[in-house]
Amino acid sequence: MMYGLSLMSKENYIKLSNYCAACERCKADAIEKMRRLGIEETEQHEILEKLVKEGFIDEQRYANAFTMDKFRFSHWGKRKIEYALRAKHVPDCFIYNALDSIDPDEYAKVKDSVKTAKEKTLKGDKNSMENRAKVLRFMAGRGFAILVFIVFGITSAKADWADGGTISGIAPDYAGQTLKLVYADNGITDTTVLVDSCKVDASGNFSLNTNNITRTTKCTIPLGSYAGEIFVEPYKKYKVNLPPLTLPSEQDLLNPYFKPKRLLLSLINPSPDDLNLRITAFDDSFDVAFNRIISDDITTSKIEKEYFALEYTFGDDDPFFTTYRYCNYAILINLYEPTQPNTAIKAFFIDNPVAYNNPAYWDAFSVLFENYKDIDNLSGNKALQELVIIHHVLSGELPIGFLDKIKTDENKRIASQAKDIMAVAAKGAYTSVNNVKNIDGDILELKDFESPQIYIIFANSMLTQSLSDIEFAALRTNQWKEKCAVLVIFLDKDPIKAANAVAHLKDRRFILLAEDNMEFIKVFGVKNAPAYFRIDVNGKILESPAPEPQNFTL
């Protein structure tokens, strides 16, 4: 029964039902098939819902069949199967149920047979460090997770797929400090997600839990003047060294452009196939290749030569590392001006799913789509097309209303984040705060100001610019009395310093402290001074940002 479907939808439904009846399919397979048939997106949802309802598509059934097929006939390990199913957007609960259905004894036998077959192809001593590393890389590429311990030349291994993941170590410098493990949700809005936090004990011991990381992710531990980075694979345990604790200076904190220095955390006794080691080695070689290409005339033959050399050295089947390499190759190809950026986009982006968890994907995305205008050409990859739209909305090239057209679930969340960013101090928006508290404790209602407009200065008493701004405010308060009031908000952590900076002023009605007006500061999203805005007494934002005082006119 196909009541409610149009004639065209019925015909397409029959095509898709036959397609799904031939062998097990997942939703992603069906969507790709409909895309290739040229079926409209609104009709796709209708047909897909019907296929699921009638039992032609069952994601758990698909996960079970895919797992057993790849395990028994292709001899894939659990991790490779997991990555492949994730690439098909199969929910984690179905993936883990399918993986759990593999008989442990059968799994061990297959793993041993794969390892033995690889060892037979090796030349020389199979127990040499070089050959053991080859075996480990091969096994990792097949999806068999292995931890290696080398003690007096003896190698032992154990599967770590089901173990809980942690990042731990000993760092006495950080005793009493709270460490946080975060990752970037995406490369467009720079939204961070907290994974775990812990307090370093008196001896310097710490342990951060990574069990809720279900796909390989680049994580960061803020460490004062540093940002320690590590690529975390699901359920894996890491022991790391932290750099000596160095806190940012007060000048660093005042600098709006200050960012902690990024460094890849040093691992203690990593396995030879550890992803962090492979990415570090690849990055070093890639930088050398990049510099060779740009050192003289850039030609396609030079780019191809470097590409093949890199892939010959680093090529393997790990999905995350493969995407990481290919996105870097996209940047290489983009160096050739006559075809940029279309060749790189067609080669590495159009036909591939969005790698939300891969930093190299976002690095290439920012390069290739910075000024990209042919958005309609991306219709074959709806998720990618939506991301480019969100990017252009944030850059001001498209109106904010385009965010309401985002349909992909993961992109809807990013679009919502983009809306929140644009709502902070956006011109034409209204503040949610109707009053402020001045340095003397008086409450000032914005609507009761004698002037129709308010020029807001965010200041810090440590900055020469801010001290100059204060004198400007004192001078203009009387001159502009009937046109525009001037508010000065100190962002100082120490209110005494702020009070001393304005002690000489006779009129302190419009001097505010950050600690008394946090909601007002939150509205404007201000983290560092100096910053300037102009609003009216109803709270409507007229300029965001406003010119500096020396350039400000009414």
Coordinates of C-alpha atoms in Angstrom, one line a residue:
M1 CA 0.0 0.0 0.0
M2 CA 1.3 3.4 -1.0
Y3 CA -1.5 5.8 -0.1
G4 CA -0.5 9.4 0.2
L5 CA 2.4 9.1 -2.4
S6 CA 2.2 11.0 -5.7
L7 CA 2.3 9.0 -9.0
M8 CA 6.0 9.9 -9.5
S9 CA 6.8 9.0 -5.8
K10 CA 5.1 5.6 -6.3
E11 CA 7.3 4.9 -9.4
N12 CA 10.4 6.0 -7.5
Y13 CA 9.4 4.0 -4.5
I14 CA 9.1 0.8 -6.5
K15 CA 12.7 1.4 -7.9
L16 CA 14.0 2.0 -4.4
S17 CA 12.2 -1.0 -2.9
N18 CA 13.6 -3.3 -5.6
Y19 CA 17.1 -1.8 -4.9
C20 CA 16.8 -2.4 -1.2
A21 CA 15.3 -5.9 -1.7
A22 CA 18.4 -7.0 -3.7
C23 CA 20.6 -6.9 -0.6
E24 CA 20.7 -5.1 2.8
R25 CA 20.8 -1.3 2.5
C26 CA 21.1 1.5 5.0
K27 CA 19.5 4.9 4.9
A28 CA 22.6 6.5 3.5
D29 CA 22.7 4.0 0.6
A30 CA 19.1 4.8 -0.3
I31 CA 19.6 8.5 -0.1
E32 CA 22.6 8.2 -2.4
K33 CA 20.6 6.1 -4.8
M34 CA 17.8 8.7 -4.9
R35 CA 20.3 11.5 -5.4
R36 CA 21.8 9.7 -8.4
L37 CA 18.3 9.2 -9.8
G38 CA 17.6 12.9 -9.5
I39 CA 14.8 12.6 -7.0
E40 CA 13.9 15.8 -5.2
E41 CA 14.9 16.1 -1.5
T42 CA 11.3 16.5 -0.3
E43 CA 10.4 13.3 -2.1
Q44 CA 13.4 11.5 -0.7
H45 CA 12.2 12.0 2.8
E46 CA 8.8 10.7 1.9
I47 CA 10.2 7.6 0.2
L48 CA 12.8 6.9 2.9
E49 CA 10.1 7.0 5.6
K50 CA 8.0 4.5 3.6
L51 CA 11.0 2.1 3.0
V52 CA 11.7 2.0 6.8
K53 CA 8.1 1.5 7.6
E54 CA 7.7 -1.3 5.2
G55 CA 10.8 -3.0 6.4
F56 CA 12.9 -2.6 3.3
I57 CA 15.5 -0.7 5.4
D58 CA 16.4 -1.7 8.9
E59 CA 19.6 -0.1 10.2
Q60 CA 20.2 -2.8 12.9
R61 CA 19.7 -5.6 10.3
Y62 CA 22.1 -3.7 7.9
A63 CA 24.7 -3.3 10.6
N64 CA 24.6 -7.0 11.5
A65 CA 24.9 -8.1 7.8
F66 CA 27.7 -5.6 7.0
T67 CA 29.6 -6.6 10.1
M68 CA 29.5 -10.3 9.4
D69 CA 30.3 -9.9 5.7
K70 CA 33.3 -7.7 6.4
F71 CA 34.5 -9.8 9.3
R72 CA 34.1 -13.3 7.8
F73 CA 34.9 -12.6 4.1
S74 CA 37.1 -9.5 4.1
H75 CA 38.7 -10.2 7.5
W76 CA 38.2 -6.7 8.8
G77 CA 38.7 -5.9 12.5
K78 CA 36.1 -4.3 14.7
R79 CA 37.6 -0.8 14.5
K80 CA 37.6 -0.7 10.7
I81 CA 34.0 -2.1 10.6
E82 CA 33.0 0.6 13.1
Y83 CA 34.5 3.4 11.1
A84 CA 32.9 2.1 7.9
L85 CA 29.4 2.0 9.5
R86 CA 29.9 5.4 11.0
A87 CA 30.7 6.7 7.5
K88 CA 27.3 5.4 6.5
H89 CA 25.8 7.4 9.4
V90 CA 24.5 4.2 11.1
P91 CA 23.6 5.0 14.8
D92 CA 26.2 3.9 17.4
C93 CA 23.8 1.7 19.3
F94 CA 23.3 -0.5 16.2
I95 CA 27.0 -0.5 15.4
Y96 CA 27.9 -1.8 18.9
N97 CA 25.2 -4.4 18.9
A98 CA 26.5 -5.7 15.7
L99 CA 30.1 -5.8 16.9
D100 CA 29.1 -7.5 20.1
S101 CA 27.5 -10.3 18.0
I102 CA 31.0 -11.4 16.8
D103 CA 32.1 -14.5 18.6
P104 CA 35.2 -13.7 20.7
D105 CA 37.0 -17.0 19.8
E106 CA 36.3 -16.6 16.1
Y107 CA 37.5 -13.0 16.3
A108 CA 40.8 -14.1 17.9
K109 CA 41.3 -16.8 15.3
V110 CA 40.7 -14.4 12.4
K111 CA 43.1 -11.8 14.0
D112 CA 45.8 -14.4 14.4
S113 CA 45.4 -15.6 10.8
V114 CA 45.6 -12.1 9.4
K115 CA 48.7 -11.4 11.5
T116 CA 50.3 -14.7 10.5
A117 CA 49.6 -14.1 6.8
K118 CA 51.3 -10.7 7.0
E119 CA 54.3 -12.0 8.8
K120 CA 54.9 -14.6 6.0
T121 CA 55.3 -11.7 3.5
L122 CA 58.1 -10.1 5.5
K123 CA 61.8 -10.4 4.7
G124 CA 64.5 -10.9 7.4
D125 CA 63.9 -11.4 11.1
K126 CA 60.1 -11.1 11.7
N127 CA 60.9 -10.0 15.3
S128 CA 62.9 -7.0 14.3
M129 CA 61.6 -3.6 15.3
E130 CA 61.1 -2.7 11.7
N131 CA 59.1 -5.8 10.8
R132 CA 57.0 -5.6 14.0
A133 CA 56.1 -2.0 13.2
K134 CA 55.0 -3.1 9.7
V135 CA 52.8 -5.8 11.2
L136 CA 51.3 -3.3 13.6
R137 CA 50.6 -0.8 10.9
F138 CA 49.0 -3.5 8.8
M139 CA 46.9 -4.8 11.6
A140 CA 45.7 -1.2 12.5
G141 CA 44.8 -0.7 8.9
R142 CA 42.7 -3.9 9.0
G143 CA 41.0 -2.5 12.1
F144 CA 42.5 -4.7 14.8
A145 CA 43.3 -2.4 17.7
I146 CA 46.5 -3.4 19.5
L147 CA 48.5 -2.0 22.4
V148 CA 52.2 -3.0 22.3
F149 CA 54.6 -3.3 25.3
I150 CA 58.3 -3.8 24.5
V151 CA 60.1 -5.1 27.5
F152 CA 63.6 -6.6 27.1
G153 CA 62.9 -7.2 23.4
I154 CA 59.7 -9.2 24.1
T155 CA 56.5 -8.0 22.5
S156 CA 53.0 -8.8 24.0
A157 CA 49.8 -7.4 22.7
K158 CA 46.2 -7.1 23.9
A159 CA 43.0 -5.9 22.3
D160 CA 41.9 -2.6 23.7
W161 CA 38.6 -2.0 21.7
A162 CA 36.3 -2.6 24.7
D163 CA 38.4 -0.9 27.4
G164 CA 37.5 2.5 28.8
G165 CA 39.5 5.4 27.4
T166 CA 41.6 7.8 29.5
I167 CA 44.3 10.4 29.2
S168 CA 46.5 10.3 32.3
G169 CA 49.9 11.3 33.6
I170 CA 51.9 12.8 36.4
A171 CA 52.6 16.6 36.3
P172 CA 53.6 18.0 39.8
D173 CA 53.7 21.6 38.3
Y174 CA 49.9 21.3 38.0
A175 CA 49.1 20.1 41.5
G176 CA 45.8 21.6 42.6
Q177 CA 44.9 22.8 39.0
T178 CA 41.8 21.7 37.3
L179 CA 42.4 20.3 33.8
K180 CA 39.7 20.3 31.1
L181 CA 39.6 18.1 28.0
V182 CA 37.6 19.8 25.1
Y183 CA 37.2 19.5 21.4
A184 CA 36.0 21.8 18.6
D185 CA 32.5 20.9 17.6
N186 CA 33.1 22.1 14.0
G187 CA 35.4 24.4 12.1
I188 CA 32.9 27.1 11.4
T189 CA 31.6 28.4 14.7
D190 CA 34.6 27.4 16.8
T191 CA 32.2 26.0 19.5
T192 CA 34.0 23.8 22.0
V193 CA 32.6 20.8 23.8
L194 CA 33.7 19.7 27.2
V195 CA 34.6 16.0 27.4
D196 CA 35.8 15.8 31.0
S197 CA 37.6 17.7 33.7
C198 CA 39.6 16.6 36.8
K199 CA 41.6 18.1 39.6
V200 CA 45.3 17.3 39.7
D201 CA 46.2 15.7 43.0
A202 CA 49.0 16.8 45.4
S203 CA 51.4 14.4 43.7
G204 CA 50.6 15.6 40.2
N205 CA 48.4 12.6 39.2
F206 CA 45.6 13.3 36.8
S207 CA 43.2 11.2 34.7
L208 CA 40.7 12.5 32.1
N209 CA 37.9 10.1 30.9
T210 CA 37.3 9.8 27.2
N211 CA 34.6 7.2 27.1
N212 CA 32.1 9.6 25.5
I213 CA 34.3 10.1 22.5
T214 CA 32.9 7.7 20.0
R215 CA 34.9 8.7 16.9
T216 CA 38.5 9.8 16.5
T217 CA 38.7 13.4 17.6
K218 CA 41.4 16.0 18.0
C219 CA 41.1 17.2 21.6
T220 CA 42.7 20.0 23.5
I221 CA 43.8 20.5 27.2
P222 CA 44.1 24.2 28.0
L223 CA 47.4 24.5 29.9
G224 CA 47.9 28.2 30.7
S225 CA 50.1 29.7 28.0
Y226 CA 49.9 26.4 26.1
A227 CA 47.1 24.4 24.5
G228 CA 48.0 20.7 24.6
E229 CA 46.6 18.8 21.7
I230 CA 46.1 15.0 21.2
F231 CA 44.3 12.9 18.6
V232 CA 42.0 10.6 20.7
E233 CA 40.8 7.3 19.3
P234 CA 37.7 5.7 21.0
Y235 CA 38.4 3.6 24.1
K236 CA 42.1 4.0 23.9
K237 CA 44.3 4.8 26.9
Y238 CA 47.0 7.5 26.7
K239 CA 49.8 8.4 29.1
V240 CA 51.1 11.9 28.4
N241 CA 53.7 14.4 29.6
L242 CA 52.5 18.0 30.2
P243 CA 54.8 21.0 29.5
P244 CA 56.0 23.0 32.5
L245 CA 53.1 25.2 33.9
T246 CA 53.4 28.7 32.5
L247 CA 50.5 31.1 33.1
P248 CA 49.7 33.9 30.7
S249 CA 50.9 37.3 31.8
E250 CA 48.5 40.1 32.5
Q251 CA 49.5 41.7 29.3
D252 CA 48.7 38.5 27.5
L253 CA 45.2 38.5 29.0
L254 CA 44.7 42.1 28.0
N255 CA 45.8 41.4 24.4
P256 CA 42.6 40.6 22.3
Y257 CA 44.8 38.7 19.8
F258 CA 46.5 36.4 22.4
K259 CA 46.1 32.7 21.9
P260 CA 47.9 29.9 23.8
K261 CA 50.7 28.3 21.9
R262 CA 49.5 25.0 20.4
L263 CA 51.6 21.9 20.9
L264 CA 51.0 18.2 20.4
L265 CA 51.3 16.4 23.7
S266 CA 54.2 14.1 24.2
L267 CA 53.0 10.4 24.6
I268 CA 54.7 8.0 27.0
N269 CA 55.5 4.7 25.4
P270 CA 53.2 5.0 22.4
S271 CA 52.6 2.0 20.1
P272 CA 54.5 2.4 16.8
D273 CA 51.2 2.7 14.9
D274 CA 49.8 5.4 17.2
L275 CA 47.8 7.9 15.1
N276 CA 49.5 10.9 16.8
L277 CA 52.9 9.7 15.7
R278 CA 51.7 9.0 12.1
I279 CA 50.1 12.5 11.8
T280 CA 53.2 14.2 13.2
A281 CA 55.4 12.4 10.7
F282 CA 53.0 13.2 7.9
D283 CA 52.7 16.9 8.8
D284 CA 56.5 17.2 8.9
S285 CA 56.8 15.6 5.4
F286 CA 53.9 17.6 4.1
D287 CA 55.5 20.9 5.1
V288 CA 58.6 20.0 3.3
A289 CA 56.6 19.0 0.2
F290 CA 54.6 22.2 0.3
N291 CA 57.7 24.4 0.5
R292 CA 59.3 22.5 -2.4
I293 CA 56.2 23.2 -4.5
I294 CA 56.0 26.9 -3.8
S295 CA 59.8 27.5 -4.0
D296 CA 59.6 27.9 -7.8
D297 CA 57.0 27.9 -10.6
I298 CA 54.0 25.8 -9.4
T299 CA 53.2 23.1 -11.9
T300 CA 50.8 20.1 -11.9
S301 CA 53.8 17.7 -12.4
K302 CA 55.4 19.0 -9.2
I303 CA 52.2 18.7 -7.3
E304 CA 51.6 15.1 -8.6
K305 CA 55.2 14.1 -7.7
E306 CA 54.9 15.3 -4.1
Y307 CA 51.4 13.8 -3.8
F308 CA 52.5 10.3 -4.9
A309 CA 55.6 10.4 -2.7
L310 CA 53.6 11.3 0.3
E311 CA 50.9 8.7 -0.4
Y312 CA 53.6 6.0 -1.1
T313 CA 55.1 6.7 2.4
F314 CA 52.0 7.2 4.5
G315 CA 49.1 5.6 2.7
D316 CA 47.0 3.2 4.8
D317 CA 43.3 2.2 5.3
D318 CA 42.6 4.1 8.5
P319 CA 39.5 6.2 7.6
F320 CA 40.5 9.2 9.8
F321 CA 44.1 9.3 8.7
T322 CA 43.1 8.8 5.1
T323 CA 40.7 11.8 5.3
Y324 CA 43.4 13.8 7.0
R325 CA 45.9 13.1 4.2
Y326 CA 43.4 13.7 1.4
C327 CA 42.3 17.1 2.8
N328 CA 45.9 18.2 2.9
Y329 CA 46.3 17.0 -0.7
A330 CA 43.4 19.2 -1.6
I331 CA 45.4 22.2 -0.3
L332 CA 48.3 21.1 -2.4
I333 CA 46.2 20.8 -5.6
N334 CA 44.7 24.2 -4.8
L335 CA 48.1 25.8 -5.2
Y336 CA 47.7 25.5 -9.0
E337 CA 46.0 28.8 -9.8
P338 CA 44.4 27.9 -13.2
T339 CA 42.1 25.3 -11.6
Q340 CA 41.7 26.5 -8.1
P341 CA 39.5 25.7 -6.1
N342 CA 37.3 23.6 -8.4
T343 CA 39.7 20.7 -9.0
A344 CA 40.4 20.2 -5.3
I345 CA 36.7 20.4 -4.4
K346 CA 35.7 17.9 -7.1
A347 CA 38.5 15.5 -6.2
F348 CA 38.2 15.4 -2.4
F349 CA 34.9 17.0 -1.3
I350 CA 32.0 16.6 -3.6
D351 CA 31.7 12.8 -3.4
N352 CA 32.8 12.4 0.2
P353 CA 30.8 12.7 3.4
V354 CA 31.5 15.7 5.7
A355 CA 34.3 14.8 8.2
Y356 CA 33.0 16.8 11.1
N357 CA 35.6 15.4 13.5
N358 CA 38.6 15.9 11.3
P359 CA 40.6 19.1 11.7
A360 CA 42.3 18.7 8.3
Y361 CA 38.8 18.8 6.7
W362 CA 38.1 22.1 8.2
D363 CA 41.5 23.5 7.3
A364 CA 40.9 22.6 3.7
F365 CA 37.3 23.8 3.9
S366 CA 38.4 27.3 5.1
V367 CA 40.9 27.5 2.2
L368 CA 38.7 26.2 -0.6
F369 CA 35.4 27.8 0.2
E370 CA 36.5 31.2 1.6
N371 CA 35.4 33.1 -1.5
Y372 CA 33.5 30.3 -3.2
K373 CA 30.5 31.6 -5.2
D374 CA 29.2 28.6 -7.1
I375 CA 27.1 27.1 -4.2
D376 CA 24.6 25.6 -6.6
N377 CA 27.4 23.3 -8.0
L378 CA 27.5 21.6 -4.6
S379 CA 23.9 20.3 -4.7
G380 CA 25.3 16.8 -5.1
N381 CA 26.5 16.9 -1.5
K382 CA 23.8 18.6 0.5
A383 CA 25.6 18.6 3.8
L384 CA 28.6 20.3 2.3
Q385 CA 26.5 22.8 0.5
E386 CA 24.7 23.7 3.7
L387 CA 28.1 24.2 5.5
V388 CA 29.2 26.6 2.8
I389 CA 25.9 28.5 3.2
I390 CA 26.4 28.8 7.0
H391 CA 30.0 30.0 6.4
H392 CA 28.8 32.7 4.0
V393 CA 26.1 33.8 6.4
L394 CA 28.6 34.3 9.2
S395 CA 30.9 36.2 6.8
G396 CA 28.0 38.5 5.9
E397 CA 27.8 37.4 2.2
L398 CA 24.4 35.8 2.7
P399 CA 21.4 37.1 4.8
I400 CA 20.8 35.3 8.1
G401 CA 17.5 33.9 6.8
F402 CA 19.4 31.3 4.8
L403 CA 20.1 29.5 8.1
D404 CA 16.4 28.6 8.4
K405 CA 16.8 26.5 5.2
I406 CA 19.4 24.2 6.7
K407 CA 17.9 20.7 6.9
T408 CA 20.7 18.2 7.7
D409 CA 20.5 17.3 11.4
E410 CA 24.2 17.9 12.3
N411 CA 24.2 21.2 10.3
K412 CA 21.0 22.4 12.0
R413 CA 23.0 22.4 15.3
I414 CA 25.8 24.4 13.6
A415 CA 23.3 26.8 12.1
S416 CA 21.8 27.3 15.6
Q417 CA 25.3 28.1 16.9
A418 CA 25.7 30.6 14.1
K419 CA 22.5 32.3 15.0
D420 CA 23.7 32.6 18.6
I421 CA 26.9 34.2 17.4
M422 CA 25.1 36.7 15.2
A423 CA 22.7 37.5 18.0
V424 CA 25.5 38.8 20.2
A425 CA 25.8 42.5 19.6
A426 CA 24.3 42.3 16.1
K427 CA 23.4 45.7 14.6
G428 CA 19.6 46.1 14.8
A429 CA 19.2 43.6 17.7
Y430 CA 18.1 44.6 21.2
T431 CA 19.9 44.0 24.4
S432 CA 18.1 42.0 27.1
V433 CA 19.4 44.2 29.9
N434 CA 17.5 47.4 30.8
N435 CA 19.6 48.8 33.6
V436 CA 23.2 49.0 34.8
K437 CA 25.0 49.6 38.1
N438 CA 27.6 52.3 38.3
I439 CA 30.8 52.3 40.4
D440 CA 29.1 54.0 43.3
G441 CA 26.3 51.4 43.4
D442 CA 23.6 53.4 41.8
I443 CA 21.2 51.7 39.4
L444 CA 20.8 53.5 36.1
E445 CA 17.8 52.7 33.9
L446 CA 18.6 53.0 30.2
K447 CA 15.2 54.5 29.4
D448 CA 15.7 57.3 32.0
F449 CA 18.9 58.6 30.3
E450 CA 18.5 62.2 29.2
S451 CA 20.2 61.4 25.9
P452 CA 18.6 59.3 23.1
Q453 CA 21.8 57.4 22.4
I454 CA 24.6 55.8 24.5
Y455 CA 28.2 55.3 23.4
I456 CA 29.8 52.4 25.3
I457 CA 33.5 52.0 26.0
F458 CA 34.9 48.8 27.4
A459 CA 38.1 49.7 29.1
N460 CA 41.0 48.3 31.2
S461 CA 43.0 50.6 33.6
M462 CA 46.2 48.8 32.5
L463 CA 45.9 50.1 29.0
T464 CA 47.1 53.5 27.8
Q465 CA 44.3 53.5 25.2
S466 CA 41.7 53.1 28.0
L467 CA 43.1 55.9 30.1
S468 CA 42.8 58.1 27.0
D469 CA 39.2 56.9 26.5
I470 CA 38.3 57.9 30.1
E471 CA 39.4 61.5 29.5
F472 CA 37.4 61.5 26.2
A473 CA 34.3 60.3 28.1
A474 CA 34.7 63.0 30.8
L475 CA 35.1 65.7 28.1
R476 CA 32.1 64.5 26.0
T477 CA 29.7 63.8 28.8
N478 CA 28.7 67.5 29.1
Q479 CA 29.2 68.4 25.4
W480 CA 26.9 65.6 24.2
K481 CA 24.5 65.7 27.1
E482 CA 21.4 66.1 24.9
K483 CA 22.6 63.8 22.1
C484 CA 24.6 60.9 23.5
A485 CA 25.7 59.7 26.9
V486 CA 29.0 57.9 27.4
L487 CA 29.3 54.8 29.5
V488 CA 32.7 53.4 30.5
I489 CA 32.8 49.8 31.7
F490 CA 36.0 48.5 33.3
L491 CA 36.9 44.9 32.6
D492 CA 39.6 44.9 35.3
K493 CA 39.7 41.8 37.5
D494 CA 40.8 44.1 40.3
P495 CA 38.1 46.8 40.9
I496 CA 40.4 48.8 43.1
K497 CA 42.7 49.5 40.1
A498 CA 39.6 50.7 38.1
A499 CA 38.5 52.9 41.0
N500 CA 41.9 54.5 41.2
A501 CA 41.9 55.2 37.5
V502 CA 38.7 57.4 37.8
A503 CA 39.4 58.8 41.3
H504 CA 40.1 62.3 39.8
L505 CA 36.7 62.5 38.0
K506 CA 34.0 64.7 39.5
D507 CA 31.2 62.9 37.7
R508 CA 31.4 59.1 38.0
R509 CA 27.7 58.4 37.3
F510 CA 28.5 56.7 34.0
I511 CA 31.5 54.6 35.2
L512 CA 30.8 50.9 35.6
L513 CA 32.6 47.8 36.9
A514 CA 32.5 44.5 35.1
E515 CA 31.7 42.4 38.2
D516 CA 28.5 44.5 38.7
N517 CA 27.3 44.2 35.1
M518 CA 28.1 40.7 33.8
E519 CA 24.8 40.3 32.0
F520 CA 25.4 43.6 30.1
I521 CA 28.9 42.4 29.1
K522 CA 27.6 39.0 28.0
V523 CA 25.2 40.8 25.6
F524 CA 28.1 42.3 23.7
G525 CA 30.3 39.2 23.9
V526 CA 33.3 41.3 25.0
K527 CA 36.3 39.5 26.4
N528 CA 39.0 42.1 26.1
A529 CA 39.4 45.9 26.1
P530 CA 39.2 48.1 24.2
A531 CA 35.9 47.6 22.5
Y532 CA 33.2 50.2 21.5
F533 CA 29.5 50.0 20.8
R534 CA 26.6 52.5 20.3
I535 CA 23.0 51.8 21.4
D536 CA 19.8 53.8 22.0
V537 CA 18.0 54.1 25.3
N538 CA 15.6 51.3 24.3
G539 CA 18.6 48.9 24.1
K540 CA 18.7 48.7 20.3
I541 CA 22.3 48.2 18.9
L542 CA 23.1 51.0 16.5
E543 CA 26.8 50.2 15.8
S544 CA 28.6 47.0 16.5
P545 CA 31.4 47.7 16.8
A546 CA 31.4 51.5 16.9
P547 CA 34.5 53.6 15.9
E548 CA 37.2 54.4 18.4
P549 CA 36.7 57.7 20.3
Q550 CA 39.0 59.7 18.1
N551 CA 36.9 58.7 15.0
F552 CA 33.5 58.8 16.7
T553 CA 31.1 61.4 15.5
L554 CA 27.3 62.0 15.9

